Every structure is written in structure tokens, then in C-alpha cells.
XYZ file of C-alpha atoms in Angstrom:
356
model
C 15.347 50.920 -19.580
C 16.579 47.658 -22.001
C 13.945 44.781 -22.036
C 14.345 41.638 -20.090
C 12.960 38.138 -20.682
C 11.486 35.684 -18.315
C 10.329 32.078 -19.800
C 7.053 31.280 -18.783
C 6.222 27.233 -17.174
C 5.867 24.878 -19.998
C 4.628 21.519 -19.651
C 7.864 20.347 -18.782
C 8.077 22.922 -15.590
C 4.446 21.996 -14.837
C 5.950 18.361 -14.789
C 8.805 19.466 -12.463
C 6.539 21.017 -10.228
C 4.299 18.085 -10.085
C 7.198 15.630 -9.613
C 8.088 18.451 -6.734
C 5.233 18.170 -4.969
C 5.164 14.434 -4.809
C 8.547 14.506 -3.625
C 7.756 17.213 -0.917
C 4.952 15.168 0.365
C 7.359 12.016 0.599
C 9.679 13.728 2.306
C 7.314 15.348 5.074
C 6.028 11.659 5.859
C 9.846 10.127 5.942
C 10.810 13.043 8.404
C 7.535 12.694 10.204
C 8.211 8.937 10.571
C 12.124 9.677 11.901
C 10.834 12.262 14.163
C 8.338 10.104 15.656
C 11.177 7.062 15.714
C 13.513 9.547 17.556
C 10.581 10.746 20.216
C 9.548 7.007 20.878
C 13.164 5.860 21.598
C 13.741 8.901 23.769
C 10.443 8.926 25.553
C 8.495 5.647 25.377
C 9.698 3.102 27.607
C 10.660 0.081 26.376
C 10.192 1.099 22.961
C 13.918 0.740 22.026
C 14.582 -2.681 23.143
C 15.409 -5.566 20.302
C 12.421 -7.543 20.916
C 9.845 -4.535 20.896
C 11.730 -3.197 17.638
C 11.513 -6.924 15.920
C 7.818 -7.105 17.190
C 7.112 -3.735 15.658
C 8.521 -4.655 12.103
C 6.986 -8.450 12.090
C 3.656 -6.652 12.960
C 4.075 -4.259 10.250
C 5.384 -6.562 7.573
C 1.840 -7.821 6.405
C 0.750 -4.353 5.847
C 3.770 -3.569 3.895
C 3.890 -6.762 1.767
C 0.232 -6.097 0.541
C 1.294 -2.498 0.090
C 3.774 -3.061 -2.260
C 1.275 -4.406 -5.154
C -1.819 -2.032 -3.423
C 0.518 0.987 -4.245
C 0.610 -0.141 -8.100
C -3.481 -0.843 -8.278
C -4.078 2.554 -6.799
C -1.555 4.697 -8.707
C -3.647 2.849 -11.796
C -6.767 4.373 -10.555
C -8.327 0.725 -8.978
C -8.347 -0.269 -5.219
C -8.598 -3.957 -3.716
C -10.679 -3.723 -0.689
C -10.641 -7.742 -0.339
C -6.813 -8.280 0.710
C -7.873 -8.673 4.287
C -10.084 -11.240 3.573
C -7.691 -13.233 0.951
C -5.193 -13.298 3.709
C -7.844 -14.839 5.912
C -8.713 -17.179 3.188
C -5.198 -18.130 2.470
C -4.621 -18.710 6.101
C -7.839 -21.164 6.543
C -6.940 -23.270 3.605
C -3.309 -23.426 5.146
C -4.968 -24.837 8.157
C -7.525 -27.045 6.971
C -4.927 -28.753 4.831
C -2.742 -29.252 7.383
C -5.188 -30.890 9.668
C -5.849 -33.374 6.528
C -2.318 -34.392 6.739
C -0.782 -32.415 3.832
C 2.742 -31.333 3.518
C 3.497 -27.735 4.562
C 6.024 -27.357 1.104
C 2.856 -28.673 -0.735
C 0.126 -26.320 1.081
C 2.068 -23.042 0.579
C 2.364 -23.051 -3.054
C -1.343 -24.415 -3.250
C -2.270 -21.259 -0.961
C -0.498 -19.251 -3.260
C -2.380 -20.353 -6.260
C -5.478 -19.643 -4.579
C -4.505 -15.745 -4.174
C -4.136 -15.528 -7.881
C -7.606 -17.027 -8.284
C -9.018 -14.577 -6.098
C -7.067 -11.722 -7.719
C -8.233 -13.092 -11.109
C -11.846 -13.184 -9.978
C -11.539 -9.507 -9.032
C -9.629 -8.388 -11.938
C -11.864 -10.037 -14.556
C -14.996 -8.565 -12.930
C -13.292 -5.048 -12.943
C -11.687 -5.529 -16.496
C -14.071 -7.497 -18.587
C -17.085 -6.228 -17.056
C -16.395 -3.022 -16.564
C -17.424 -2.750 -12.642
C -16.085 -0.664 -10.348
C -13.259 -2.120 -8.381
C -14.750 -0.498 -5.183
C -17.911 -2.422 -5.489
C -16.531 -5.261 -6.788
C -14.128 -5.835 -4.199
C -16.313 -4.765 -1.360
C -18.318 -8.074 -2.736
C -15.522 -10.282 -2.785
C -14.192 -9.130 0.619
C -17.321 -10.459 2.328
C -17.206 -13.881 0.006
C -13.683 -14.750 0.479
C -14.371 -14.507 4.355
C -17.387 -16.374 4.221
C -15.905 -19.030 1.969
C -12.744 -19.133 4.727
C -15.328 -19.699 7.554
C -16.824 -22.877 5.766
C -13.546 -24.127 4.818
C -11.973 -23.859 8.538
C -15.009 -23.172 11.035
C -14.466 -21.546 14.156
C -11.037 -23.941 14.338
C -7.672 -22.364 15.369
C -4.705 -24.552 13.816
C -1.624 -23.784 15.855
C 0.673 -26.793 15.205
C 2.700 -26.005 12.194
C 6.388 -26.982 11.706
C 8.870 -25.353 14.220
C 11.093 -24.349 11.686
C 8.280 -22.560 9.915
C 7.090 -20.829 12.546
C 10.742 -19.839 13.540
C 10.903 -18.246 10.320
C 7.754 -16.347 11.022
C 8.412 -15.000 14.173
C 12.312 -15.676 14.726
C 14.994 -13.026 14.624
C 18.459 -13.154 12.998
C 20.600 -14.251 16.115
C 20.752 -11.259 18.560
C 19.473 -8.495 16.360
C 16.148 -7.066 15.982
C 15.601 -8.096 12.499
C 13.345 -10.491 11.822
C 13.854 -13.415 9.455
C 10.758 -12.888 7.068
C 12.303 -9.106 6.489
C 14.711 -10.313 4.553
C 12.519 -11.624 1.734
C 10.421 -8.235 1.853
C 13.654 -6.260 1.344
C 13.924 -8.172 -2.033
C 10.423 -7.791 -2.859
C 10.487 -4.041 -2.309
C 13.642 -3.626 -4.484
C 11.615 -5.469 -7.425
C 8.656 -3.674 -6.666
C 10.713 0.012 -6.783
C 12.609 -1.218 -9.706
C 9.163 -2.166 -11.651
C 7.073 0.823 -10.745
C 9.664 3.544 -11.017
C 12.127 2.298 -13.905
C 10.385 0.360 -16.307
C 7.953 0.848 -19.146
C 5.294 -1.433 -16.905
C 5.152 1.351 -14.070
C 5.201 4.159 -16.796
C 2.261 2.625 -18.257
C 0.443 2.069 -14.828
C 1.169 5.847 -14.195
C -0.238 6.855 -17.412
C -3.520 4.523 -16.659
C -4.185 6.298 -13.510
C -3.631 9.862 -15.017
C -6.171 9.286 -18.074
C -7.129 5.783 -18.946
C -8.706 7.054 -22.289
C -5.355 8.751 -23.334
C -3.270 5.850 -22.173
C -5.537 3.374 -24.296
C -5.086 5.757 -27.315
C -1.183 5.751 -26.512
C -1.033 2.237 -27.275
C -1.159 1.007 -23.558
C -3.087 -2.371 -22.833
C -5.239 -1.066 -19.905
C -7.259 -3.802 -19.667
C -4.538 -6.480 -19.335
C -2.190 -4.410 -16.907
C -4.983 -3.939 -14.713
C -5.808 -7.587 -14.529
C -2.186 -8.200 -14.063
C -2.341 -6.127 -10.726
C -5.182 -7.340 -9.190
C -3.715 -11.071 -9.906
C -0.267 -9.898 -8.252
C -2.558 -8.148 -5.655
C -4.138 -11.157 -4.858
C -0.822 -13.415 -5.042
C 0.969 -11.193 -2.082
C -2.213 -11.188 0.061
C -1.993 -14.879 -0.197
C 1.502 -14.743 0.806
C 0.965 -12.373 3.686
C -1.769 -15.107 4.597
C 0.629 -17.754 5.061
C 3.276 -15.254 6.592
C 0.406 -14.338 9.000
C -0.605 -17.801 10.553
C 3.144 -18.568 10.971
C 4.063 -15.327 12.641
C 1.033 -15.305 15.139
C 1.476 -19.282 15.104
C -2.700 -19.458 14.444
C -4.686 -20.049 11.383
C -7.883 -18.641 11.757
C -10.941 -17.508 9.196
C -10.505 -14.263 10.804
C -7.244 -13.651 10.447
C -6.166 -10.082 9.480
C -9.740 -8.920 9.545
C -9.922 -5.104 8.878
C -6.276 -5.750 7.702
C -7.699 -3.796 4.389
C -7.988 -0.291 6.553
C -4.527 -0.538 7.567
C -2.974 -0.908 4.204
C -4.758 1.433 2.325
C -4.567 4.098 5.245
C -0.790 3.794 4.998
C -0.569 3.819 1.088
C -2.776 7.033 0.803
C -0.649 8.439 3.862
C 2.546 8.139 1.887
C 0.899 10.317 -0.812
C -0.222 8.147 -3.260
C -3.271 9.691 -4.889
C -6.822 7.708 -4.470
C -7.454 9.133 -7.941
C -4.577 7.625 -9.733
C -1.505 8.950 -11.522
C 0.520 10.014 -8.467
C 2.561 8.475 -5.736
C 5.829 6.949 -5.079
C 6.606 3.698 -3.473
C 9.146 5.617 -1.037
C 6.268 7.311 0.333
C 4.208 4.394 0.559
C 6.276 2.144 2.827
C 7.092 5.237 5.011
C 3.411 5.445 5.372
C 3.305 1.886 6.200
C 6.137 1.926 8.613
C 4.577 5.750 10.546
C 1.181 4.112 10.814
C 2.800 0.713 12.252
C 5.167 2.750 14.770
C 2.033 5.117 16.154
C 0.203 1.937 16.705
C 3.302 0.310 18.712
C 3.562 3.374 20.765
C 0.013 3.516 21.412
C 0.046 -0.268 22.725
C 3.113 0.638 24.929
C 1.240 3.549 26.065
C -1.776 1.394 26.723
C -4.031 3.054 24.198
C -7.338 0.859 23.877
C -7.376 -1.071 20.601
C -10.881 0.666 19.621
C -8.978 4.042 20.131
C -6.003 2.703 17.802
C -8.941 1.842 15.041
C -10.070 5.639 15.238
C -6.726 7.002 14.737
C -6.312 4.635 11.868
C -9.423 6.475 10.299
C -8.672 9.845 11.230
C -5.457 9.263 9.370
C -6.975 7.712 6.239
C -9.204 10.564 5.991
C -6.659 13.323 6.326
C -4.593 11.582 3.686
C -7.173 11.368 1.137
C -8.293 15.177 2.153
C -4.766 16.873 2.349
C -4.253 16.315 -1.315
C -7.491 17.760 -2.699
C -7.055 20.626 -0.098
C -3.526 21.297 -1.524
C -4.748 21.153 -5.314
C -7.618 23.362 -4.484
C -5.105 26.139 -2.751
C -3.026 25.874 -6.035
C -5.982 26.415 -8.476
C -7.207 29.231 -6.136
C -3.858 30.971 -6.321
C -3.674 30.297 -10.434
C -7.089 32.141 -10.707
C -6.010 35.113 -8.682
C -3.207 35.103 -10.579
C -5.118 35.035 -13.604
C -7.831 37.509 -12.406
C -4.841 40.279 -11.266
C -3.326 40.294 -15.027
C -4.313 43.108 -17.213
C -7.569 43.246 -19.085
C -7.212 41.713 -22.520
C -3.388 40.469 -21.908
C -3.459 37.450 -23.734
C -2.135 34.176 -22.062
C 1.368 33.663 -23.577
C 2.067 30.331 -25.098
C 3.689 27.495 -23.077
C 7.537 28.446 -23.436
C 7.108 31.707 -24.920
C 9.594 34.816 -23.689
C 7.340 37.800 -22.408
C 8.955 41.124 -22.358
C 9.173 42.914 -19.037
C 10.366 46.125 -17.720
């Protein structure tokens, strides 16, 4: 019988397999979101009216805004758990300055600058002192929330200018689209291009896959991580401004626990907590899947405590599932290796092996 040859998978094929796995995960999350939406429109009373859909999008936008830089940060192998406290601090400063008679057009840039400072503190502690981001941001999460309480106390500021409140909570004409969704779409497009079509984004993936290898290849690891912490702080502060306007209330405890929802949504979208893998499309699909679930549970009168339990379970599942998948893949590879004839050398990558 004539010999035939088959090409064994090389490094490029392995990379395609990994990319294919990520795409399949993203596709599964997107498909699950579509199924959930179809079922909700069909079977959940009042889900499909324009007011509720607008309410769903508006409530999900704070998570989606922070998920943009958080995805990039997690891809690079870091995490920021202080985002919810930065949102609260931004809103508290906004309310305190408004009470002092400052113009809202001056207050918003100050709040954004404050977010940059918060992100800079996190980034410097991680990149310059070599501290783990998980520990650092747990500490700043408590610190920023405490500062917010000192700044505003237990007061609630609600009398912001009507045109800003309308932008925060209003809809475009008779549609279900909130005004605030338009700038989010612009930010999403920018983030997708930066992460998936620029050298900056490729460097973030390289850092997450192997920080040491990225450094030896010339990537400015500390500088890029610092930039991502600053960006995360900036968008968290922007979310704080939006939160205060959307809910017409600036309080020190705004966005309490928001970091859990952001992390759960990003990981649910297929972003690997260890870094190096994930897409913004999957992350945003995870955000809206989580937001839709919470909206449906609210319409079905599920308690807030039960919704928190569901969020926590999804967080555990989204962290555990990729690891189980990798372990299964490794076990299959070991079985294939064990089934090979004894003494058979492993073929080099790309080699052609004769078969009968």
C-alpha cells in the first residue's frame, strides 16, 4: 500500500486551536444571550416594552463601561477591585462640589481627574512596588469608599441640572435607546480597535501570557500596566458621574458591590482570569447576559439577595469552567501519548509522518 503523509499540528495550528476555543466560548455566551432574550420577550410579562428595555440598558451601562478597561486589565494578568469604590468616590465628590455651588461643567472634569489619580495610585503600587493587584485593590477599595463617606457623609444630593439628569436617564425620542448608550458605543468601538487591532493590545495579550517573555521581547510591561490602571480609574470616575445622573442621586455608597458584577460579567464572557486570553465581544456579551438575567429576576420578583447569589455562582462557574476544559484537554493529550507505541519518538512540529 502506498505511503500517505499527514502533517502533525505545529505551533501555528496550536494557536488556531486556542483561538478557536476562545471563539467558541464567545459564540456560546452570545448564543445564550440571544436565547435568553427570545425567551424573555416571549414569556416574561412586561419585559419587551420600551420602558423596560431602556431601563435594562441603562442599568447595565455602568457595568459595561467599566468592563471595557477591566477586560484589558485582566487580559494583561491584573485586576482592579476598587472600581465600585472609585465610582462611589466620584459621585460623592460630585455631590459635595455641587453643594458648594460649583458649576457642573467644572465638576465633571474634576471627577475624571480624581479617577485618574485613583487609578494611578493602584498602578504605582502594583508596578513600582511589585505588590499583587488583588491585595492592593482590596485595600484601596476600602480606602476610596471611606474617603467618599468623609467627603459627603450620609447626605444624598439629587438636585442636579435637568438637562444632565435627562441625558443620564432619558431616551432618544420614543425609542428604547438611552442617550448614554451613544457615547458607550463610541467607547466600545475604540476599545475593540485598541485591544484587537493595535500593537498596544497585542502587547497586553503577550504580558498576560508570559510577562517575562513579553519583557524580553521589548514590551514596556510596567508602563502598559500603569496605563491600564489609570484608564480603569478614569472610566470608573466617568461611571460615577453617569451613575449619579442616571439615578438622580449622589451618595457615598453608590455602586456598592459593583466590582463583583463587573468581574463576573467579564469572566463569564470568556476572559481568562490568569491573563492572555479573551475578547471584548465576549466580555460585553457577558455583561448583557448578566444584566438581562438580573432584569428578568426583578420582573419575576426574585429577591435582591437571590440575585447576588446568582451573580456569585456565575462568577465561580466562569472561573472554573475554562480550567476544567483545559484539564480535560490535557488529560486527552496524555491518553494519546500513552497510547502511542513504546519507544516512538514524538515527531517535531510540522513534520510529516508516514502512515499505512
